[in-house]
mmCIF file of C-alpha atoms in Angstrom:
data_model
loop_
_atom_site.group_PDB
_atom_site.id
_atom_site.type_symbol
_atom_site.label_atom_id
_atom_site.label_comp_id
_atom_site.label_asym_id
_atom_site.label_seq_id
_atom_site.Cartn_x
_atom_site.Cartn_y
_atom_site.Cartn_z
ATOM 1 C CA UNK O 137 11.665 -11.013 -20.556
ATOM 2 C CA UNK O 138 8.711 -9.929 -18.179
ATOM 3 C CA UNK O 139 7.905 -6.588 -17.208
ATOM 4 C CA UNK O 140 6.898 -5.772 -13.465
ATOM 5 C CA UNK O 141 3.117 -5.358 -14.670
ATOM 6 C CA UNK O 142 3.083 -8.544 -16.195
ATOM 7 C CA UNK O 143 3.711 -10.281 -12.971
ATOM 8 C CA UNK O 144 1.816 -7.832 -10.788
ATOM 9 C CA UNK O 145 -1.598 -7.622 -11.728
ATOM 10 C CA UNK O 146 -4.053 -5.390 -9.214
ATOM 11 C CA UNK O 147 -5.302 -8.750 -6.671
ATOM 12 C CA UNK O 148 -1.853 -8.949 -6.052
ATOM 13 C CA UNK O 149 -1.162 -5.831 -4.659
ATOM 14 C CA UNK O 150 -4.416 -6.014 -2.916
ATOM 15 C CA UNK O 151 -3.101 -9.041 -0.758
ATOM 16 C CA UNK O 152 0.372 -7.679 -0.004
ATOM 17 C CA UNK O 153 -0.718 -4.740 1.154
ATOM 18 C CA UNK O 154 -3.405 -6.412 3.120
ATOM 19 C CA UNK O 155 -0.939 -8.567 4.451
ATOM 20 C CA UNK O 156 1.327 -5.601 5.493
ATOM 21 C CA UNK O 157 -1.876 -3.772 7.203
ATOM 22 C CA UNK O 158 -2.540 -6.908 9.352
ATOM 23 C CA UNK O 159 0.930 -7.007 10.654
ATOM 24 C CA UNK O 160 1.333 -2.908 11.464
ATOM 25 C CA UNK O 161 -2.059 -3.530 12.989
ATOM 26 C CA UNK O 162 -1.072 -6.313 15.090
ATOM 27 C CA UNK O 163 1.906 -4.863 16.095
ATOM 28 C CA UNK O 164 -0.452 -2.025 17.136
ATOM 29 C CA UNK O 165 -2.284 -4.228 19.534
ATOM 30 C CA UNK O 166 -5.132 -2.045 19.569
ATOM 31 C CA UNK O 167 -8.503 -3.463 18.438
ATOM 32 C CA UNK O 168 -9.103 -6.551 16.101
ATOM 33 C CA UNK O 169 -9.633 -5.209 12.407
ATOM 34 C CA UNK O 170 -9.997 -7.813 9.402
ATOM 35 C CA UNK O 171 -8.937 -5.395 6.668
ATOM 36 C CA UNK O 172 -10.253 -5.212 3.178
ATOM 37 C CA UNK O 173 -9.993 -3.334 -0.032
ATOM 38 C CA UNK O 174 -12.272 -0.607 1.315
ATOM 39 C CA UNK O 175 -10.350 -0.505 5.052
ATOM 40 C CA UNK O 176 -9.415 3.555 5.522
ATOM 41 C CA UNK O 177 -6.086 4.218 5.895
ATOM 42 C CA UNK O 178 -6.236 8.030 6.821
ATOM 43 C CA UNK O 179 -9.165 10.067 7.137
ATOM 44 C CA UNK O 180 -11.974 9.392 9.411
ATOM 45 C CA UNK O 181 -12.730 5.710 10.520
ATOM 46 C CA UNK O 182 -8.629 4.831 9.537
ATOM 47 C CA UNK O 183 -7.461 1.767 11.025
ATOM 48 C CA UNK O 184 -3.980 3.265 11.399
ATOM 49 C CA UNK O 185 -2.525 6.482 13.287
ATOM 50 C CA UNK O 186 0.112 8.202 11.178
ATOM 51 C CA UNK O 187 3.386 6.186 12.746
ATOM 52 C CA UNK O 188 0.811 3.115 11.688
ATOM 53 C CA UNK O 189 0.750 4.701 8.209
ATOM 54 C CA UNK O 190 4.091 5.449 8.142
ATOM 55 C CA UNK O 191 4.788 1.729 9.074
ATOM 56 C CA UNK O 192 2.810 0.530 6.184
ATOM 57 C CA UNK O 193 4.009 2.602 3.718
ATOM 58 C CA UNK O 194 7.702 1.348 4.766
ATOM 59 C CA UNK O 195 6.666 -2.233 4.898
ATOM 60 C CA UNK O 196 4.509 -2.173 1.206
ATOM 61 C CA UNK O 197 7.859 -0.635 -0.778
ATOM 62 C CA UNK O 198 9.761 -3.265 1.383
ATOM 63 C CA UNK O 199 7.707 -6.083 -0.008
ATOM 64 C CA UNK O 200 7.260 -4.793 -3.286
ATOM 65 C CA UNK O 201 10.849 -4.925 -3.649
ATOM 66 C CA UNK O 202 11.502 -8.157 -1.881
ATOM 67 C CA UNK O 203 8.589 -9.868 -3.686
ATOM 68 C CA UNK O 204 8.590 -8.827 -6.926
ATOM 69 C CA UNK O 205 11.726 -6.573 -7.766
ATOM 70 C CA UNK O 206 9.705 -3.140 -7.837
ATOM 71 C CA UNK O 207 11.266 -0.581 -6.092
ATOM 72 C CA UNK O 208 8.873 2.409 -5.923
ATOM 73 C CA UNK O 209 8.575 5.386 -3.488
ATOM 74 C CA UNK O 210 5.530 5.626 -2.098
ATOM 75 C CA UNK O 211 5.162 8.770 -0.085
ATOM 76 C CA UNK O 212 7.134 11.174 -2.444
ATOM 77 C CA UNK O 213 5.993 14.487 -3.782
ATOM 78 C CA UNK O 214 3.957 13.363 -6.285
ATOM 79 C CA UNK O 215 1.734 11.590 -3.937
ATOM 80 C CA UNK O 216 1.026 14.342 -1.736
ATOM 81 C CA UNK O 217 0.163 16.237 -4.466
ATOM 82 C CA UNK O 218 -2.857 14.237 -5.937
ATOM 83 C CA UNK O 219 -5.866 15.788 -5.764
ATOM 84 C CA UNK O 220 -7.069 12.298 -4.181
ATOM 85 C CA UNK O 221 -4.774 10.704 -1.693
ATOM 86 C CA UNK O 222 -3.299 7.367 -3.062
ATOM 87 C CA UNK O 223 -3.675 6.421 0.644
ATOM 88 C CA UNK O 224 -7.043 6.940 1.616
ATOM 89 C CA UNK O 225 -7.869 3.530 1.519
ATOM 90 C CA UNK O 226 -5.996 -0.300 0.872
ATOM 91 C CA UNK O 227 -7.750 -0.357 -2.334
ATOM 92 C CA UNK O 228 -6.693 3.450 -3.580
ATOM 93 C CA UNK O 229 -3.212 2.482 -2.379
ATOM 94 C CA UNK O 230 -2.861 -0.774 -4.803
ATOM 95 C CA UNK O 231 -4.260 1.638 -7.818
ATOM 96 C CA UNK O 232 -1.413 3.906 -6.944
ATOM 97 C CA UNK O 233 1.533 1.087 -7.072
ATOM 98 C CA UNK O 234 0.015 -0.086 -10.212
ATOM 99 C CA UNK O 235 0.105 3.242 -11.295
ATOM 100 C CA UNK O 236 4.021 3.310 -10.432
ATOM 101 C CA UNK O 237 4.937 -0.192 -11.892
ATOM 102 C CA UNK O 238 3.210 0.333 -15.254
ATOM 103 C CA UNK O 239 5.553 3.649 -15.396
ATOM 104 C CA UNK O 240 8.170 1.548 -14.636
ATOM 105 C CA UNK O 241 7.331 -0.793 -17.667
#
């Protein structure tokens, strides 16, 4: 039987939450932004405003579960408690829900 991180490796977090950022930001309508691993997601220079963030964060666990059968909470205690923010960035956000599905097993 698989685990979660054997069908999950890092790239593919990348995408889906890259994919999730494009639609919150299109359904922002603001400015065009092609996101990347490195796009800000709170902070200065962030792409999204913190209903946007809140947006993504729905969206990621929604996929994650839909996708791949990980249910995770993203913006729980323990998150807001990290001495760096799992969501400063697309790329800190995928090492977080790797972080969460290797726990998981």
């Amino acid at each position: 039987m698989e685990t979660v991180t054997q069908t999950l490796d890092r790239q593919v977090v990348v995408n889906l939450i890259l994919a999730a950022l494009q639609d919150v930001l299109a359904s922002m309508a603001d400015e065009v932004v092609t996101p990347d691993e490195n796009t800000r997601l709170i902070g200065r220079s962030a792409v999204l405003d913190s209903m946007g963030l809140v947006t993504l964060i729905v969206e990621v666990e929604q996929r994650l579960e839909a996708d791949h059968d990980l249910v995770v909470v993203l913006a729980d205690d323990r998150a807001m408690s990290q001495t760096r923010s799992p969501f400063l960035s697309v790329g800190t956000l995928a090492d977080y829900v790797m972080q969460l599905a290797a726990e998981q097993g």
